[in-house]
Coordinates of C-alpha atoms in Angstrom, one line a residue:
X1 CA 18.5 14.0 18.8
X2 CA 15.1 14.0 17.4
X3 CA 15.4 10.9 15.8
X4 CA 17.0 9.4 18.6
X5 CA 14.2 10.4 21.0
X6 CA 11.7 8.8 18.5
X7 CA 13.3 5.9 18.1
X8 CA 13.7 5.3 22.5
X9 CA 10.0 6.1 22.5
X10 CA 9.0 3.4 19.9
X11 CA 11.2 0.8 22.0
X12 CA 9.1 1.8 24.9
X13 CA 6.2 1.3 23.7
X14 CA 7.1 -1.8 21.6
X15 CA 8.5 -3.4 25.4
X16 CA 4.9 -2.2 26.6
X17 CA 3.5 -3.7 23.7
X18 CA 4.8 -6.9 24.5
X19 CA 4.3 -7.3 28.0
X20 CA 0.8 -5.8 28.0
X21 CA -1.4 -8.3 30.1
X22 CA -3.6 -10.8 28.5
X23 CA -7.4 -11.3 29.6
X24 CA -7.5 -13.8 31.9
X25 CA -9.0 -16.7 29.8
X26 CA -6.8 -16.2 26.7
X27 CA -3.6 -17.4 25.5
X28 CA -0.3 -14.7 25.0
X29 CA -1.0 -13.1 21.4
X30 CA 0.8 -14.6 18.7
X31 CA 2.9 -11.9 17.2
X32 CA 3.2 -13.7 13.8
X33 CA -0.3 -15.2 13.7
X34 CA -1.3 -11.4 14.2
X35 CA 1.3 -10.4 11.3
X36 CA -0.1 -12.7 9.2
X37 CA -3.7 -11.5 9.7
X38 CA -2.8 -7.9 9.5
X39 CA -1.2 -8.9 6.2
X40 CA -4.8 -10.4 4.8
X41 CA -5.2 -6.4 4.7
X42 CA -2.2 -4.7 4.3
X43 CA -0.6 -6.6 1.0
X44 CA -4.1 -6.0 -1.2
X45 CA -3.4 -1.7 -0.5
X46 CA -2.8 -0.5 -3.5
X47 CA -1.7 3.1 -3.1
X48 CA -1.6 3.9 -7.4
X49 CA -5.8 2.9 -6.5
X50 CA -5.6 5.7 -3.9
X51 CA -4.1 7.8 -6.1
X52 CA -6.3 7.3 -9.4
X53 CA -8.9 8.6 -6.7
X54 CA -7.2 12.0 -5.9
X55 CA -6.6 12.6 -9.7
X56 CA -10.6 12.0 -10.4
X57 CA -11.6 14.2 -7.8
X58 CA -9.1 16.6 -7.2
X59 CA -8.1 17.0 -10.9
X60 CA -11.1 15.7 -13.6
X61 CA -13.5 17.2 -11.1
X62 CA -11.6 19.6 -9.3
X63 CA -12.8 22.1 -7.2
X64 CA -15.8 20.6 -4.8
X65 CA -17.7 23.3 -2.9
X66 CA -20.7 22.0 -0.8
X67 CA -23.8 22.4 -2.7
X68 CA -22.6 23.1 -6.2
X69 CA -22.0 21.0 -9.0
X70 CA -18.5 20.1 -8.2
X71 CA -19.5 18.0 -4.9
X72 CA -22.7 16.3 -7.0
X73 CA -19.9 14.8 -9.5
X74 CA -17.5 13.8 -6.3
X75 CA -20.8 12.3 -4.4
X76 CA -21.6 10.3 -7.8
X77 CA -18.4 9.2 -8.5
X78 CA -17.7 8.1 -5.2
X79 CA -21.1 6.0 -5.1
X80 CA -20.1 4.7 -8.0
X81 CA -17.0 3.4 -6.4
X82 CA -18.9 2.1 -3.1
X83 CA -21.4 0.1 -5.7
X84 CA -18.6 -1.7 -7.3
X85 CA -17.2 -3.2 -4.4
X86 CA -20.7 -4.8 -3.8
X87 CA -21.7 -2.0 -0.7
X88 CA -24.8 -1.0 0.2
X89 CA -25.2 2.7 -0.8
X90 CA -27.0 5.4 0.7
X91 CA -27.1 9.4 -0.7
X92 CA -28.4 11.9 2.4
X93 CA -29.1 14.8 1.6
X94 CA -29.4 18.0 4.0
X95 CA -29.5 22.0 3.3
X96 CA -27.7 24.5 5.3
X97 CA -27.5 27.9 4.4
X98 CA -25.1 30.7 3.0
X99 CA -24.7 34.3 3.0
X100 CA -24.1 35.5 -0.5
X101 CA -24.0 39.0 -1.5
X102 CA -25.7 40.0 2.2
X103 CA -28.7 37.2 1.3
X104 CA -28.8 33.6 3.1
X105 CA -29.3 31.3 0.1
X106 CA -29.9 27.8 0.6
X107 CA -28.0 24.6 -0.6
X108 CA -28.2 21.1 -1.0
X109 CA -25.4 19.1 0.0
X110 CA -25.1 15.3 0.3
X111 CA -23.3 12.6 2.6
X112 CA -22.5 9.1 1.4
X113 CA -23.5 5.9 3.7
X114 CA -21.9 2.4 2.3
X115 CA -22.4 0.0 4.6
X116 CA -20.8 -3.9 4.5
X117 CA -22.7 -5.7 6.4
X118 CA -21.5 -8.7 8.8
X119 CA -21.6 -12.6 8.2
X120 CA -24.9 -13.5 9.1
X121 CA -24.0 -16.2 11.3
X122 CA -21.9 -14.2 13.4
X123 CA -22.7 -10.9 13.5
X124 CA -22.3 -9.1 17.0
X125 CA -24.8 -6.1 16.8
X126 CA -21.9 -3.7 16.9
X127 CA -21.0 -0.9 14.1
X128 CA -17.9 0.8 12.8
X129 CA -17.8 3.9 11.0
X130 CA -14.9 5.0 8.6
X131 CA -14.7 8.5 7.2
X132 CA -13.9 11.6 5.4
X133 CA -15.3 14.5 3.8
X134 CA -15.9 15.0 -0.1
X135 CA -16.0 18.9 -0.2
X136 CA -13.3 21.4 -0.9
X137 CA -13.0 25.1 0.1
X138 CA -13.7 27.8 -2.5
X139 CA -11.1 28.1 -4.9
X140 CA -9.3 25.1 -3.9
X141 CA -9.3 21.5 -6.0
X142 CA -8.8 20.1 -2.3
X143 CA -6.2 17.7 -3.1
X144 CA -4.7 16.8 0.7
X145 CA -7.7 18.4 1.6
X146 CA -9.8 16.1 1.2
X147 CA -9.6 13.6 -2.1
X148 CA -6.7 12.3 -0.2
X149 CA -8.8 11.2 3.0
X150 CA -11.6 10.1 0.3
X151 CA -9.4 7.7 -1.5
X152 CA -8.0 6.1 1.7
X153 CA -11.3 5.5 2.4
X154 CA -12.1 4.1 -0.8
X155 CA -9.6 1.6 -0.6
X156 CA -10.0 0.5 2.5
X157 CA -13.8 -0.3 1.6
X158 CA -12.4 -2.4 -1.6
X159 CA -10.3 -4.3 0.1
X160 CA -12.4 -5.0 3.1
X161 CA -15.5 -5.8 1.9
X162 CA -15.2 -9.1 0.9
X163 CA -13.1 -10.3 4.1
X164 CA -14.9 -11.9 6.7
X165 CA -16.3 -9.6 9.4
X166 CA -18.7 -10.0 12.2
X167 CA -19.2 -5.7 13.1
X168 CA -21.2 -3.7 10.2
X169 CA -19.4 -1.5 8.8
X170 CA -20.4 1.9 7.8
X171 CA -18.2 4.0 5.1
X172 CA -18.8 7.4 5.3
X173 CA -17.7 10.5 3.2
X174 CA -19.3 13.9 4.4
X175 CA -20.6 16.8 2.4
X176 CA -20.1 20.9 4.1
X177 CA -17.1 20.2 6.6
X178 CA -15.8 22.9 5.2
X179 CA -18.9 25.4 6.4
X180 CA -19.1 23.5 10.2
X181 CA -18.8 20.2 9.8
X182 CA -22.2 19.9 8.5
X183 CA -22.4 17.1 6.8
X184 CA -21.5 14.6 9.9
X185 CA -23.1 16.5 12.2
X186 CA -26.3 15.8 10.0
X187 CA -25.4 12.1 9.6
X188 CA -24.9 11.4 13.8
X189 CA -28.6 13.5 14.1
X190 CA -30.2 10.5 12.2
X191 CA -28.3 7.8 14.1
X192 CA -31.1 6.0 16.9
X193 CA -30.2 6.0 20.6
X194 CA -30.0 2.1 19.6
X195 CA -27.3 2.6 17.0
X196 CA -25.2 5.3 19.2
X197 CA -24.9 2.2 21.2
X198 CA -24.2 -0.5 19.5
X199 CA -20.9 1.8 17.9
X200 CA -17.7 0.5 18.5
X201 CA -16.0 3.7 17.3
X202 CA -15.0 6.2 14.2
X203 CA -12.2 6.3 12.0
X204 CA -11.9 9.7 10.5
X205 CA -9.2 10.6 7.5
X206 CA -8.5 14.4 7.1
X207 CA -5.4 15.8 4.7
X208 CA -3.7 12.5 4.6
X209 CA -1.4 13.0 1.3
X210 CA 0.5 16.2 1.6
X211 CA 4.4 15.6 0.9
X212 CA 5.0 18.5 2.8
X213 CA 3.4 18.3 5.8
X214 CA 4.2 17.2 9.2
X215 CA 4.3 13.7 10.5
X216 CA 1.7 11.0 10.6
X217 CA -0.7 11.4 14.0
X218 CA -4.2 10.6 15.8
X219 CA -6.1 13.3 17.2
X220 CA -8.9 12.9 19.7
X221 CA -11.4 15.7 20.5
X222 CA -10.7 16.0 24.5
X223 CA -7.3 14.5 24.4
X224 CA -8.2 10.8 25.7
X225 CA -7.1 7.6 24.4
X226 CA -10.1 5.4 23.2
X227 CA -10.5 2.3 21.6
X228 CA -9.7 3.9 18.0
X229 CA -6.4 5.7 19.4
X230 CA -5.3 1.9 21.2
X231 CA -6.1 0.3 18.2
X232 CA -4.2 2.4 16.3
X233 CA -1.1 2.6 18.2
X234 CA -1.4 -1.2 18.3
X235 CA -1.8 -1.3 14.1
X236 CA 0.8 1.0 13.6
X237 CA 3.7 -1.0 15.3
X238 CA 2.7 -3.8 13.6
X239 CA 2.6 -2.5 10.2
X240 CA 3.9 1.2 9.8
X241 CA 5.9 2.6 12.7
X242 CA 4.8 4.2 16.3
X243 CA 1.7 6.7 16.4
X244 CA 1.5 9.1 19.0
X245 CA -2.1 10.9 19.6
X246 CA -2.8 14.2 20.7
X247 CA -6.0 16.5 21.3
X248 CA -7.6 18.2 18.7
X249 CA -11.3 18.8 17.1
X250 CA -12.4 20.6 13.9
X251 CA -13.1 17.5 12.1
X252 CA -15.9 15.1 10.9
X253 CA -14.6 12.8 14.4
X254 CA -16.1 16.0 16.4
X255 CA -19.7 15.2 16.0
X256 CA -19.3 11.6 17.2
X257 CA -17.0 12.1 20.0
X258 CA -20.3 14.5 20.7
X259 CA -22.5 11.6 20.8
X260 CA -20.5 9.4 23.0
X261 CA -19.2 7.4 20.3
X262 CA -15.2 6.8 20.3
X263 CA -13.5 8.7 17.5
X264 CA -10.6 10.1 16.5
X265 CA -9.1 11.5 13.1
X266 CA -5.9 10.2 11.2
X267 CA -3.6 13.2 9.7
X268 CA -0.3 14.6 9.5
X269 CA 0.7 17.5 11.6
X270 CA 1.7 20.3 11.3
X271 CA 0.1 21.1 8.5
X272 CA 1.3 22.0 4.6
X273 CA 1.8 25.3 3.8
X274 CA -1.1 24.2 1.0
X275 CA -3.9 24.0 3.5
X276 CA -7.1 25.8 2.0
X277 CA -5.1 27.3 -1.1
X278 CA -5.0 27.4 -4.7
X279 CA -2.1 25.9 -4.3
X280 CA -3.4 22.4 -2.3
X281 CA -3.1 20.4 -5.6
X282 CA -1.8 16.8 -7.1
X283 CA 1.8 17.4 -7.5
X284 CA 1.9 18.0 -3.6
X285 CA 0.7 14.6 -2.9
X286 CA 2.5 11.8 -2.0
X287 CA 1.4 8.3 -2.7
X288 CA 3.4 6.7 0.3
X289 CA 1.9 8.7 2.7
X290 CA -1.7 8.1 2.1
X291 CA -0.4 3.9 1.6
X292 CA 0.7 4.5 5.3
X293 CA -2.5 5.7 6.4
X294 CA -4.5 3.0 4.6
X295 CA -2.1 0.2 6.0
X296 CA -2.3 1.3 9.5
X297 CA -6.3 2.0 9.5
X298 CA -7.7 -1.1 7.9
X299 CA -4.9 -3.2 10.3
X300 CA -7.2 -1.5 13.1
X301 CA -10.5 -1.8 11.4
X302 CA -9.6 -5.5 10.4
X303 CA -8.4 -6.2 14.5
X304 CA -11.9 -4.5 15.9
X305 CA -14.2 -5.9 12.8
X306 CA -13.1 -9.6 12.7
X307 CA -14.2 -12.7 14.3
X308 CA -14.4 -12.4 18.5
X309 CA -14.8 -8.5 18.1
X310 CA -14.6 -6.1 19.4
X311 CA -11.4 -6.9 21.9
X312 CA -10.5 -9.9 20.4
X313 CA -9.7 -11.0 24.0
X314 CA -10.5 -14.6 23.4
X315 CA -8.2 -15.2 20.7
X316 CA -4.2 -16.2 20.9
X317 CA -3.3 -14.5 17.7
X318 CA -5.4 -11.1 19.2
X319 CA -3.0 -8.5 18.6
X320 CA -3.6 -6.4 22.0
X321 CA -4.6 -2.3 22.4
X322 CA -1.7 -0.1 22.5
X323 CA -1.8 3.4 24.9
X324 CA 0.1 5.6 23.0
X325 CA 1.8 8.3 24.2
X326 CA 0.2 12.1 24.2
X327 CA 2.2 14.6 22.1
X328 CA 1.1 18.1 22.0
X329 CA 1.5 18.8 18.2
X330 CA -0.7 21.5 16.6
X331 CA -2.8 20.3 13.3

């Protein structure tokens, strides 16, 4: 019955999909021209890539607590990574404080800003953000949780930053989620009244690899659609299978949603039995599911980013937004 009931909803929404109106001025979307531009993205995932990054961080660096050692080698291997794909590369850092032993000590974490910037002749002002957070609860190596979001997010920026875009794009990986989101909420402090808006929206990747969790789903902080969701749900008939969205914060999209910027975070839900254990490490992760996350996101990112963003209105092979339905599934 369940898998019946799935597959009636994706025909619905594949008949909405078809029949959703055009603007005005543009010609009916080409669903193969759009397939063939989605596949520009899609074909050059590499999900052993994704992997390789969940083994360096989850395995030859392991355990990645904000402010210690652990997260410095994640932050520098992951700039290391942004630098080779030819990225413009940022370290913040910020301190927030602990209570050890009855005493608040202070730390020093760090957040990551990569940012591809868009073809000079064409750029439209507008900014995308993609990202994820680099740190790991104590005692954990934080495979799923969150190497897994970090090496999405690392192959989406190699395969995307030589394509053709005409949004800047910024690739983000946060340091202190763990403690409060600290990291991001740090990161959208800094961004200008002129930046909050000129942003088209956030992409955020949280737990993204566990073989035993729950099913692929986007969550949204006060249980909207928004432009991330709709293109989303739009990507992920094209290229993986329906998406369903549902309402939940806690993550690094919390802080932008906060700021008025569009957002919403990519996961699987419910979650693994793993989640902030000992026990959240490499041989729970599965390289097909964080290939489905990575194929659906930079489908989206690629559709919003592109030439004629953000709607794409004015172009006959413009895959159009998608309102996916709202399903009230726990993370």
């Amino acid at each position: 019955m369940k898998k019946f009931s799935k597959l009636l909803l994706s025909l619905l929404v594949a008949v909405a999909f078809v029949f959703l109106p055009a603007s005005a001025n543009a010609a009916p979307p080409n669903q193969q021209a759009s397939q063939a531009m989605d596949n520009q993205i899609v074909k050059k995932i590499d999900k052993e890539q994704i992997y390789d990054h969940v083994h360096k961080l989850s395995v030859d660096i392991g355990i990645r607590v904000a402010g210690t050692e652990g997260e410095r080698q994640a932050v520098d291997y992951v700039v290391s990574q942004y630098e080779s794909y030819g990225l413009d590369v940022e370290i913040q850092p910020f301190e927030f404080q602990r209570r050890i032993d009855g005493e608040l000590v202070t730390f020093t974490s760090h957040n990551v800003i990569a940012t591809k910037k868009p073809h000079k002749n064409h750029a439209t002002g507008e900014i995308l953000y993609l990202g994820s957070h680099h740190d790991s609860v104590p005692g954990s190596p934080g495979a799923s949780d969150n190497a897994s979001g970090v090496g999405v997010n690392l192959e989406i920026a190699r395969v995307i930053s030589n394509m053709p875009t005409t949004t800047e794009i910024r690739f983000l990986t946060f340091g202190a989620e763990e403690f409060g989101l600290l990291g991001s909420r740090h990161y959208v402090s800094t961004l200008t009244e002129d930046e909050k808006s000129r942003s088209v929206g956030m992409f955020n990747f949280d737990m993204v690899g566990s073989k035993n969790a729950g099913e692929m789903i986007m969550f949204t902080v006060d249980g909207e659609r928004n432009i991330i969701t709709n293109t989303g749900a739009s990507a992920s008939l094209r290229v993986y299978d329906l998406l369903t969205y549902g309402k939940v914060g806690r993550s690094d999209h919390q802080p932008f949603h906060d700021a008025g910027i569009p957002s919403a975070v990519f996961s699987y839900a419910p979650l693994e039995p793993d989640y902030h254990k000992p026990t959240d490490t490499i041989d729970k992760i599965s390289k097909e599911r964080m290939e489905n996350v990575a194929k659906t996101v930079s489908a989206a990112l690629y559709q919003l980013a592109r030439k004629q963003t953000p709607a794409l209105e004015n172009s006959n092979v413009a895959p159009q937004p998608v309102e996916p339905p709202f399903e009230n599934r726990p993370l």
